[in-house]
Amino acid sequence: MTRSVVITGVGAVTPLGVGARTLHERWTAGVSGIEDGYGRASEFEPKEHLSVKEVRRSDRFTQLALAAAQEALEDAGWDGEKPYDPERTASVIGTGIGGIGTLEREHIVLQQEGAERISPLSIPLLMANAASGVIAMKHDLRGQSFGTVSACAAGAHAIGMAERLIRYGDADVVVTGGSEAAITQQSYAGFCSMKALSTRNDSPETASRPFDLDRDGFVMGEGAGVLVIEELEYARRRGAKILAEIAGYGMSSDAYHISSPSEDGDGPIRVMRATLADAGVAPKDVSYINAHGTSTPAGDRIESLAIKTVFGEHAKKIPVSSTKSAMGHLLGAAGGVETAVCILAVGRDIVPPTINLNKPDPDCDLDFVPNKARPVEVRWALNNSFGFGGTNASILVGKYKD
Amino acid sequence: MPTSTTDTATIQKVVFDSLETFGAEPTEIKLDATFESLDIDSLDLVELAQIVEDDYGVQLKGEDMENVKTVRQAVDLVMSKLG
């Protein structure tokens, strides 16, 4: 018998504030979380969410994930009491880079003070699976624990692999999502050097403008999006509130270029098709797409092409919007946060807008819900996440119907 | 820097302050408390050693720290190295 997977909790810490519902409300209101050219999770104060020891023993990317996981678990009704066997409960958190802030700080110590002064916490803080491990420790989750590493698709890969753990029978519940805290000198300089970032420095709050003709690159953001997902029958048995179901997951690789998308959109086309096939959902039944939409000239154009190829005539009838317009690119956290957004869109039947979209690009000729949220009955919502290395992952969530 | 006037009270304060920074419950930090009871592990003790080395020039080796189980033992170890 096929095991189905449902979502029972969502949590997010983003440039739009602390809390998944805050994120959805502010984005729906058309608010931008970008300040001074960065999408920082500036309302997140670690000490308000974590103990002194937890703060000291975690990089910011883990702190963000811990706070989002806490919210998701509370949302799922885990008030201290664990409704599942810990050994059947997993933790899977994706990140693009991991604890790069820690790495940079410790590298300065190495250069200036010598190897003997490196913190014994440096490795445990910076390793890319730190978030999944620390969440597992905090909540006594004794099943699988690992990070997924696939650049800006890491959060979506985490959720997809978590869904497979449940479907395959290895786990009954997983705390899963993505986290990133890479607004650091090194990574900022690295993205600048690739010319990936917007240079709209005179108007930083409008710099992230996915699908707009004047887009010129992405804006770096940070945050975390974490879900609690459960096997359907277990969730029903414990009387959990079911927010949505995970219907499909797909993966593909461009096998083309380390950082540029291929002109024919092959990878994005195949990942969306694989996801719909996995779910058994027809393209015409998809009601909303949360695009990868980073605001880079080539990426947005090719994603538009891919959507048109997969959805055919229906493509222009589907509302498509980009979270990144309001908070920048959360890199490895993006898939987690954007899947959370899709779940809330499914639950509330309202799709948030693509803000800063004032000048349509003839190559991006879809309904991007410009600047104003729209009430839409959202039966199925698709999240796209594409990453450097040519890696792609998509997740399809939908209304849970008994 | 190391001086002949560094006394036990000073070292005790450095150790107590460090443990509090590491996240030990302040009211539980006492000379006879074990590191285990304070939830202070071997990684914390490496950092404690680094702090003492930086501030007082005392060299603490890994094997010195291995046998340290209580706050008092840590203070005594540092004092013995200073002496």
Short mmCIF file of C-alpha atoms in Angstrom, two decimals:
data_model
loop_
_atom_site.label_atom_id
_atom_site.label_comp_id
_atom_site.label_asym_id
_atom_site.label_seq_id
_atom_site.Cartn_x
_atom_site.Cartn_y
_atom_site.Cartn_z
CA MET A 1 0.00 0.00 0.00
CA THR A 2 1.28 3.44 -0.87
CA ARG A 3 2.16 5.64 2.05
CA SER A 4 0.97 9.22 1.65
CA VAL A 5 2.71 12.21 3.18
CA VAL A 6 1.00 15.24 4.71
CA ILE A 7 2.22 18.49 6.21
CA THR A 8 1.17 19.23 9.78
CA GLY A 9 3.45 22.10 10.75
CA VAL A 10 5.20 25.05 9.11
CA GLY A 11 7.84 27.41 10.47
CA ALA A 12 9.87 30.17 8.89
CA VAL A 13 12.31 32.90 9.82
CA THR A 14 12.86 35.29 6.94
CA PRO A 15 13.59 38.90 5.99
CA LEU A 16 9.83 39.42 6.32
CA GLY A 17 9.91 38.51 10.00
CA VAL A 18 9.72 35.62 12.40
CA GLY A 19 6.96 33.14 11.67
CA ALA A 20 5.57 31.43 8.60
CA ARG A 21 2.22 33.18 8.83
CA THR A 22 3.93 36.56 9.30
CA LEU A 23 5.86 35.82 6.12
CA HIS A 24 2.73 35.00 4.17
CA GLU A 25 0.81 37.99 5.49
CA ARG A 26 3.56 40.51 4.83
CA TRP A 27 4.36 39.16 1.42
CA THR A 28 0.68 39.09 0.55
CA ALA A 29 0.50 42.74 1.67
CA GLY A 30 3.24 43.53 -0.85
CA VAL A 31 5.84 44.42 1.78
CA SER A 32 9.56 44.15 0.98
CA GLY A 33 11.95 42.70 3.54
CA ILE A 34 15.02 44.02 1.76
CA GLU A 35 17.01 46.73 3.52
CA ASP A 36 20.30 48.28 2.42
CA GLY A 37 20.62 45.77 -0.37
CA TYR A 38 20.29 42.63 1.74
CA GLY A 39 17.44 40.38 2.75
CA ARG A 40 18.46 39.92 6.36
CA ALA A 41 16.32 38.16 8.92
CA SER A 42 16.69 41.31 11.01
CA GLU A 43 13.75 40.64 13.33
CA PHE A 44 15.33 37.37 14.45
CA GLU A 45 17.03 37.73 17.83
CA PRO A 46 18.62 34.35 18.63
CA LYS A 47 18.45 34.83 22.42
CA GLU A 48 14.68 35.12 22.25
CA HIS A 49 14.44 31.62 20.83
CA LEU A 50 17.49 29.73 22.09
CA SER A 51 19.40 29.14 25.31
CA VAL A 52 22.83 30.69 25.91
CA LYS A 53 24.39 27.33 25.19
CA GLU A 54 22.42 26.80 21.99
CA VAL A 55 23.38 30.24 20.70
CA ARG A 56 27.06 29.67 21.46
CA ARG A 57 27.08 26.21 19.95
CA SER A 58 25.48 26.99 16.62
CA ASP A 59 26.23 29.01 13.54
CA ARG A 60 23.53 31.45 12.49
CA PHE A 61 22.25 29.05 9.85
CA THR A 62 21.58 26.49 12.58
CA GLN A 63 20.01 29.13 14.85
CA LEU A 64 17.57 30.08 12.09
CA ALA A 65 16.73 26.42 11.49
CA LEU A 66 16.21 25.75 15.21
CA ALA A 67 13.74 28.62 15.49
CA ALA A 68 11.84 27.58 12.36
CA ALA A 69 11.76 23.96 13.54
CA GLN A 70 10.42 25.02 16.93
CA GLU A 71 7.59 26.92 15.27
CA ALA A 72 6.81 24.00 12.94
CA LEU A 73 6.72 21.47 15.79
CA GLU A 74 4.46 23.68 17.89
CA ASP A 75 2.25 24.18 14.84
CA ALA A 76 2.08 20.39 14.50
CA GLY A 77 0.92 20.15 18.11
CA TRP A 78 4.09 18.74 19.66
CA ASP A 79 3.92 20.58 22.95
CA GLY A 80 6.77 18.77 24.62
CA GLU A 81 4.90 15.49 24.29
CA LYS A 82 6.18 13.38 21.40
CA PRO A 83 3.42 11.68 19.48
CA TYR A 84 5.86 9.36 17.69
CA ASP A 85 8.55 6.84 18.44
CA PRO A 86 11.74 8.95 18.33
CA GLU A 87 13.46 6.24 16.28
CA ARG A 88 10.86 6.70 13.54
CA THR A 89 11.35 10.47 13.48
CA ALA A 90 13.96 12.10 11.24
CA SER A 91 15.63 15.46 10.67
CA VAL A 92 16.64 16.52 7.15
CA ILE A 93 17.75 20.12 6.60
CA GLY A 94 19.31 21.47 3.40
CA THR A 95 21.80 24.29 3.12
CA GLY A 96 23.76 25.75 0.25
CA ILE A 97 26.93 26.55 2.14
CA GLY A 98 26.49 25.81 5.85
CA GLY A 99 28.35 27.82 8.49
CA ILE A 100 30.37 30.11 6.29
CA GLY A 101 30.20 32.92 8.87
CA THR A 102 31.95 30.65 11.38
CA LEU A 103 34.49 29.58 8.76
CA GLU A 104 35.38 33.18 7.97
CA ARG A 105 35.72 34.20 11.61
CA GLU A 106 37.88 31.20 12.42
CA HIS A 107 40.04 31.75 9.36
CA ILE A 108 40.89 35.22 10.66
CA VAL A 109 41.82 33.66 14.02
CA LEU A 110 44.01 31.15 12.20
CA GLN A 111 45.85 33.86 10.29
CA GLN A 112 46.21 36.34 13.11
CA GLU A 113 46.61 34.18 16.21
CA GLY A 114 47.65 30.76 14.95
CA ALA A 115 46.27 27.25 14.72
CA GLU A 116 46.20 26.75 18.48
CA ARG A 117 43.60 29.46 18.90
CA ILE A 118 41.02 27.93 16.55
CA SER A 119 37.83 27.27 18.46
CA PRO A 120 37.09 23.61 19.19
CA LEU A 121 33.55 24.47 18.12
CA SER A 122 34.59 25.65 14.65
CA ILE A 123 34.01 22.37 12.82
CA PRO A 124 30.78 21.39 14.60
CA LEU A 125 29.42 24.86 13.87
CA LEU A 126 30.37 25.16 10.23
CA MET A 127 29.58 21.65 8.97
CA ALA A 128 26.66 21.55 6.57
CA ASN A 129 24.71 18.95 8.57
CA ALA A 130 24.92 20.96 11.81
CA ALA A 131 21.32 22.16 11.54
CA SER A 132 19.85 18.69 11.11
CA GLY A 133 22.02 17.33 13.92
CA VAL A 134 21.21 20.09 16.40
CA ILE A 135 17.47 19.87 15.68
CA ALA A 136 17.66 16.10 16.22
CA MET A 137 19.44 16.58 19.54
CA LYS A 138 17.12 19.27 20.78
CA HIS A 139 13.97 17.31 20.03
CA ASP A 140 15.31 13.78 20.53
CA LEU A 141 14.71 12.71 16.92
CA ARG A 142 16.57 9.43 16.61
CA GLY A 143 15.78 8.39 13.08
CA GLN A 144 17.69 9.62 10.02
CA SER A 145 19.62 12.87 10.30
CA PHE A 146 21.46 14.50 7.43
CA GLY A 147 21.80 17.64 5.39
CA THR A 148 21.24 17.96 1.68
CA VAL A 149 23.75 20.08 -0.22
CA SER A 150 22.63 21.32 -3.60
CA ALA A 151 23.15 25.10 -3.58
CA CYS A 152 19.86 26.95 -4.04
CA ALA A 153 17.88 23.72 -4.45
CA ALA A 154 19.03 22.30 -1.09
CA GLY A 155 15.83 23.10 0.83
CA ALA A 156 13.63 21.52 -1.83
CA HIS A 157 15.87 18.46 -2.06
CA ALA A 158 15.65 18.10 1.73
CA ILE A 159 11.86 18.13 1.71
CA GLY A 160 11.74 15.77 -1.24
CA MET A 161 14.15 13.28 0.29
CA ALA A 162 12.27 13.54 3.58
CA GLU A 163 9.04 12.74 1.78
CA ARG A 164 10.74 9.70 0.24
CA LEU A 165 11.93 8.53 3.67
CA ILE A 166 8.31 8.37 4.75
CA ARG A 167 6.97 6.94 1.51
CA TYR A 168 9.66 4.28 1.50
CA GLY A 169 8.79 3.32 5.07
CA ASP A 170 12.04 4.39 6.73
CA ALA A 171 10.42 7.06 8.88
CA ASP A 172 6.93 8.11 9.95
CA VAL A 173 7.63 11.79 10.51
CA VAL A 174 10.38 14.18 9.43
CA VAL A 175 11.33 17.70 10.46
CA THR A 176 12.61 19.07 7.18
CA GLY A 177 13.41 22.20 5.23
CA GLY A 178 16.27 24.52 4.40
CA SER A 179 18.41 27.11 6.13
CA GLU A 180 21.04 29.62 5.08
CA ALA A 181 22.99 32.45 6.70
CA ALA A 182 25.51 33.37 4.05
CA ILE A 183 25.40 37.16 4.05
CA THR A 184 29.11 37.36 4.77
CA GLN A 185 32.04 39.17 3.19
CA GLN A 186 33.36 36.08 1.48
CA SER A 187 30.16 34.88 -0.10
CA TYR A 188 29.01 38.39 -1.01
CA ALA A 189 32.33 39.01 -2.75
CA GLY A 190 32.10 35.64 -4.46
CA PHE A 191 28.62 36.26 -5.85
CA CYS A 192 29.67 39.80 -6.88
CA SER A 193 32.66 38.42 -8.70
CA MET A 194 30.38 36.13 -10.72
CA LYS A 195 28.19 39.17 -11.49
CA ALA A 196 25.22 37.30 -10.07
CA LEU A 197 24.02 40.13 -7.82
CA SER A 198 21.95 43.17 -8.69
CA THR A 199 23.90 46.41 -8.83
CA ARG A 200 20.82 48.59 -8.37
CA ASN A 201 22.47 50.27 -5.41
CA ASP A 202 20.53 53.51 -5.69
CA SER A 203 17.29 51.69 -4.96
CA PRO A 204 18.11 48.54 -3.01
CA GLU A 205 14.51 47.76 -1.98
CA THR A 206 13.49 47.43 -5.64
CA ALA A 207 16.66 45.60 -6.71
CA SER A 208 15.02 42.18 -6.59
CA ARG A 209 12.57 42.36 -9.49
CA PRO A 210 12.01 38.88 -10.90
CA PHE A 211 10.60 38.75 -14.44
CA ASP A 212 10.80 42.55 -14.81
CA LEU A 213 12.55 43.76 -17.95
CA ASP A 214 14.99 45.81 -15.86
CA ARG A 215 16.10 42.97 -13.57
CA ASP A 216 19.85 42.72 -13.24
CA GLY A 217 20.66 40.01 -10.70
CA PHE A 218 19.62 38.70 -7.33
CA VAL A 219 19.74 40.13 -3.82
CA MET A 220 21.24 37.95 -1.09
CA GLY A 221 18.89 36.86 1.65
CA GLU A 222 19.01 34.63 4.70
CA GLY A 223 16.53 32.61 6.69
CA ALA A 224 15.04 29.19 7.24
CA GLY A 225 11.86 27.36 6.33
CA VAL A 226 11.06 24.11 8.13
CA LEU A 227 8.09 21.75 7.94
CA VAL A 228 6.81 18.83 9.94
CA ILE A 229 5.69 16.12 7.54
CA GLU A 230 4.01 12.88 8.56
CA GLU A 231 2.70 9.68 7.12
CA LEU A 232 -1.02 10.23 6.53
CA GLU A 233 -2.42 7.38 8.59
CA TYR A 234 -0.25 8.25 11.60
CA ALA A 235 -1.28 11.87 11.36
CA ARG A 236 -4.96 10.94 11.21
CA ARG A 237 -4.66 8.53 14.10
CA ARG A 238 -3.26 11.19 16.39
CA GLY A 239 -5.86 13.70 15.22
CA ALA A 240 -3.30 16.08 13.77
CA LYS A 241 -4.42 19.17 11.92
CA ILE A 242 -3.46 18.50 8.31
CA LEU A 243 -2.37 21.63 6.45
CA ALA A 244 -1.73 20.11 3.03
CA GLU A 245 -0.36 17.03 1.36
CA ILE A 246 2.92 16.54 -0.45
CA ALA A 247 1.79 15.05 -3.72
CA GLY A 248 4.92 14.99 -5.82
CA TYR A 249 8.65 15.47 -5.91
CA GLY A 250 11.04 15.61 -8.85
CA MET A 251 14.74 16.07 -9.47
CA SER A 252 16.91 16.68 -12.51
CA SER A 253 20.32 17.92 -13.56
CA ASP A 254 21.15 20.28 -16.43
CA ALA A 255 24.58 18.64 -16.88
CA TYR A 256 25.46 21.80 -18.73
CA HIS A 257 27.29 24.55 -16.80
CA ILE A 258 28.40 25.11 -13.22
CA SER A 259 26.36 28.30 -12.77
CA SER A 260 24.39 29.13 -15.91
CA PRO A 261 21.13 27.55 -17.01
CA SER A 262 20.99 25.86 -20.39
CA GLU A 263 19.18 27.90 -23.03
CA ASP A 264 16.68 25.17 -23.85
CA GLY A 265 15.49 24.89 -20.24
CA ASP A 266 15.98 21.15 -20.33
CA GLY A 267 16.64 20.64 -16.62
CA PRO A 268 13.75 22.83 -15.37
CA ILE A 269 11.38 21.25 -17.91
CA ARG A 270 12.23 17.74 -16.83
CA VAL A 271 12.05 18.52 -13.12
CA MET A 272 8.54 19.95 -13.40
CA ARG A 273 7.40 17.03 -15.56
CA ALA A 274 8.89 14.52 -13.14
CA THR A 275 7.11 16.18 -10.23
CA LEU A 276 3.72 16.20 -11.94
CA ALA A 277 4.19 12.58 -13.01
CA ASP A 278 5.16 11.59 -9.48
CA ALA A 279 1.95 13.18 -8.21
CA GLY A 280 -0.23 11.97 -11.06
CA VAL A 281 -1.48 15.54 -11.46
CA ALA A 282 -2.14 16.97 -14.92
CA PRO A 283 -0.54 20.31 -15.86
CA LYS A 284 -3.98 21.91 -16.30
CA ASP A 285 -4.83 21.18 -12.65
CA VAL A 286 -1.93 23.18 -11.17
CA SER A 287 -3.31 26.38 -9.67
CA TYR A 288 -0.17 28.21 -8.55
CA ILE A 289 3.58 28.12 -9.20
CA ASN A 290 6.10 29.57 -6.79
CA ALA A 291 8.88 30.18 -9.29
CA HIS A 292 12.57 29.93 -8.58
CA GLY A 293 12.58 33.47 -10.09
CA THR A 294 15.80 34.90 -8.68
CA SER A 295 15.77 38.13 -10.75
CA THR A 296 18.72 37.17 -12.94
CA PRO A 297 18.28 37.97 -16.63
CA ALA A 298 18.88 34.44 -17.94
CA GLY A 299 17.38 32.43 -15.09
CA ASP A 300 13.95 34.09 -15.19
CA ARG A 301 13.75 33.96 -18.97
CA ILE A 302 14.59 30.27 -19.09
CA GLU A 303 12.25 29.38 -16.24
CA SER A 304 9.44 31.17 -18.14
CA LEU A 305 10.29 29.15 -21.23
CA ALA A 306 10.30 25.92 -19.22
CA ILE A 307 6.90 26.66 -17.66
CA LYS A 308 5.45 27.39 -21.11
CA THR A 309 6.89 24.15 -22.42
CA VAL A 310 5.53 22.02 -19.59
CA PHE A 311 2.13 23.67 -19.19
CA GLY A 312 1.40 24.54 -22.81
CA GLU A 313 -1.70 26.66 -23.30
CA HIS A 314 -2.51 26.45 -19.62
CA ALA A 315 0.76 28.23 -18.71
CA LYS A 316 -0.67 31.72 -19.15
CA LYS A 317 -3.64 30.92 -16.92
CA ILE A 318 -1.53 29.89 -13.92
CA PRO A 319 -0.57 32.57 -11.41
CA VAL A 320 3.21 32.42 -10.97
CA SER A 321 5.03 34.50 -8.38
CA SER A 322 8.48 34.81 -6.90
CA THR A 323 9.05 35.05 -3.15
CA LYS A 324 12.46 36.47 -3.94
CA SER A 325 10.92 39.76 -5.04
CA ALA A 326 10.06 40.48 -1.42
CA MET A 327 12.98 39.00 0.48
CA GLY A 328 15.82 38.28 -1.90
CA HIS A 329 17.34 34.90 -2.59
CA LEU A 330 17.56 32.72 0.50
CA LEU A 331 19.84 30.27 -1.33
CA GLY A 332 19.67 26.86 0.38
CA ALA A 333 16.75 28.04 2.52
CA ALA A 334 14.70 29.08 -0.48
CA GLY A 335 13.09 25.69 -1.12
CA GLY A 336 12.06 25.37 2.51
CA VAL A 337 10.62 28.86 2.79
CA GLU A 338 8.92 28.71 -0.59
CA THR A 339 7.33 25.33 0.08
CA ALA A 340 6.02 26.83 3.33
CA VAL A 341 4.57 29.68 1.26
CA CYS A 342 2.92 27.21 -1.10
CA ILE A 343 1.34 25.40 1.86
CA LEU A 344 -0.09 28.66 3.19
CA ALA A 345 -1.35 29.58 -0.28
CA VAL A 346 -3.10 26.19 -0.41
CA GLY A 347 -4.59 26.77 3.02
CA ARG A 348 -5.71 30.33 2.49
CA ASP A 349 -6.54 30.42 -1.19
CA ILE A 350 -4.57 33.58 -1.78
CA VAL A 351 -1.40 33.88 -3.84
CA PRO A 352 1.19 36.51 -3.00
CA PRO A 353 2.46 38.88 -5.69
CA THR A 354 5.73 39.37 -7.52
CA ILE A 355 6.59 42.84 -6.28
CA ASN A 356 8.71 45.39 -8.21
CA LEU A 357 7.33 44.02 -11.45
CA ASN A 358 6.54 47.19 -13.38
CA LYS A 359 7.95 46.64 -16.83
CA PRO A 360 6.98 43.29 -18.34
CA ASP A 361 9.66 41.42 -20.25
CA PRO A 362 8.36 40.06 -23.57
CA ASP A 363 10.35 36.88 -22.93
CA CYS A 364 8.66 36.42 -19.56
CA ASP A 365 5.05 36.51 -20.74
CA LEU A 366 3.21 34.72 -17.95
CA ASP A 367 0.84 35.88 -15.23
CA PHE A 368 3.34 36.82 -12.53
CA VAL A 369 0.70 38.34 -10.20
CA PRO A 370 2.35 41.77 -10.41
CA ASN A 371 2.50 43.76 -7.19
CA LYS A 372 -0.85 42.75 -5.73
CA ALA A 373 -1.91 39.51 -4.06
CA ARG A 374 -4.83 37.68 -5.54
CA PRO A 375 -7.51 35.37 -4.15
CA VAL A 376 -7.32 32.12 -6.11
CA GLU A 377 -8.55 28.67 -5.20
CA VAL A 378 -5.26 26.84 -4.83
CA ARG A 379 -5.77 23.11 -5.33
CA TRP A 380 -2.19 22.25 -6.31
CA ALA A 381 0.85 24.49 -5.83
CA LEU A 382 4.24 23.82 -7.40
CA ASN A 383 7.52 25.07 -5.96
CA ASN A 384 10.58 25.26 -8.20
CA SER A 385 14.13 25.41 -6.85
CA PHE A 386 17.17 25.44 -9.13
CA GLY A 387 20.78 25.57 -7.98
CA PHE A 388 24.32 26.19 -9.15
CA GLY A 389 25.81 22.99 -10.40
CA GLY A 390 22.79 22.66 -12.66
CA THR A 391 20.68 20.94 -10.04
CA ASN A 392 16.89 21.19 -9.92
CA ALA A 393 14.17 20.08 -7.50
CA SER A 394 10.43 20.71 -7.43
CA ILE A 395 7.75 19.95 -4.87
CA LEU A 396 4.01 19.78 -5.48
CA VAL A 397 1.72 20.38 -2.51
CA GLY A 398 -2.04 20.29 -2.52
CA LYS A 399 -5.19 20.56 -0.47
CA TYR A 400 -5.70 17.51 1.67
CA LYS A 401 -9.07 15.94 1.00
CA ASP A 402 -10.39 13.11 3.15
CA MET B 1 49.60 38.76 31.56
CA PRO B 2 51.13 36.42 34.12
CA THR B 3 52.09 38.13 37.29
CA SER B 4 53.14 36.83 40.64
CA THR B 5 50.13 38.52 42.16
CA THR B 6 47.57 36.44 40.25
CA ASP B 7 45.65 34.83 43.07
CA THR B 8 43.15 32.03 43.35
CA ALA B 9 40.21 34.43 43.53
CA THR B 10 41.16 35.96 40.19
CA ILE B 11 41.49 32.60 38.48
CA GLN B 12 38.27 31.42 40.04
CA LYS B 13 36.49 34.43 38.61
CA VAL B 14 37.91 33.79 35.14
CA VAL B 15 36.76 30.17 35.30
CA PHE B 16 33.31 31.05 36.65
CA ASP B 17 32.80 33.78 34.05
CA SER B 18 33.87 31.46 31.26
CA LEU B 19 31.50 28.73 32.38
CA GLU B 20 28.65 31.22 32.45
CA THR B 21 29.53 32.31 28.91
CA PHE B 22 29.48 28.66 27.87
CA GLY B 23 25.88 28.43 29.03
CA ALA B 24 26.18 26.84 32.48
CA GLU B 25 23.40 27.86 34.86
CA PRO B 26 24.96 30.75 36.88
CA THR B 27 23.44 29.66 40.20
CA GLU B 28 24.87 26.17 39.74
CA ILE B 29 28.46 27.30 39.19
CA LYS B 30 30.27 26.43 42.41
CA LEU B 31 33.76 25.12 43.18
CA ASP B 32 32.52 21.64 43.95
CA ALA B 33 30.19 21.38 40.97
CA THR B 34 31.18 18.77 38.41
CA PHE B 35 31.44 19.80 34.78
CA GLU B 36 29.03 17.02 33.96
CA SER B 37 26.39 18.53 36.25
CA LEU B 38 26.95 21.92 34.57
CA ASP B 39 26.58 20.36 31.11
CA ILE B 40 30.12 21.46 30.28
CA ASP B 41 31.85 19.05 27.92
CA SER B 42 35.33 18.47 26.54
CA LEU B 43 34.87 21.09 23.80
CA ASP B 44 34.06 23.71 26.43
CA LEU B 45 37.14 22.71 28.41
CA VAL B 46 39.35 23.23 25.37
CA GLU B 47 37.96 26.74 25.11
CA LEU B 48 38.47 27.30 28.82
CA ALA B 49 42.09 26.30 28.39
CA GLN B 50 42.45 28.74 25.49
CA ILE B 51 41.03 31.59 27.57
CA VAL B 52 43.36 30.92 30.48
CA GLU B 53 46.31 30.62 28.11
CA ASP B 54 45.46 33.91 26.45
CA ASP B 55 44.98 35.79 29.71
CA TYR B 56 47.69 34.27 31.90
CA GLY B 57 50.14 32.61 29.56
CA VAL B 58 49.53 29.24 31.18
CA GLN B 59 50.01 26.26 28.90
CA LEU B 60 47.45 23.56 29.54
CA LYS B 61 47.92 20.28 27.74
CA GLY B 62 45.10 18.02 26.66
CA GLU B 63 46.13 15.34 29.16
CA ASP B 64 46.06 17.92 31.97
CA MET B 65 42.45 18.72 31.20
CA GLU B 66 41.38 15.10 30.81
CA ASN B 67 41.41 14.44 34.52
CA VAL B 68 39.63 17.63 35.46
CA LYS B 69 36.13 16.78 36.61
CA THR B 70 35.17 19.66 38.90
CA VAL B 71 35.42 23.43 38.85
CA ARG B 72 37.80 23.33 41.82
CA GLN B 73 40.13 20.95 39.99
CA ALA B 74 40.26 23.33 37.04
CA VAL B 75 41.11 26.30 39.26
CA ASP B 76 43.74 24.25 41.12
CA LEU B 77 45.29 23.09 37.86
CA VAL B 78 45.66 26.65 36.60
CA MET B 79 47.09 27.79 39.93
CA SER B 80 49.63 24.97 39.94
CA LYS B 81 50.79 25.97 36.46
CA LEU B 82 51.06 29.60 37.54
CA GLY B 83 53.05 28.70 40.60
#
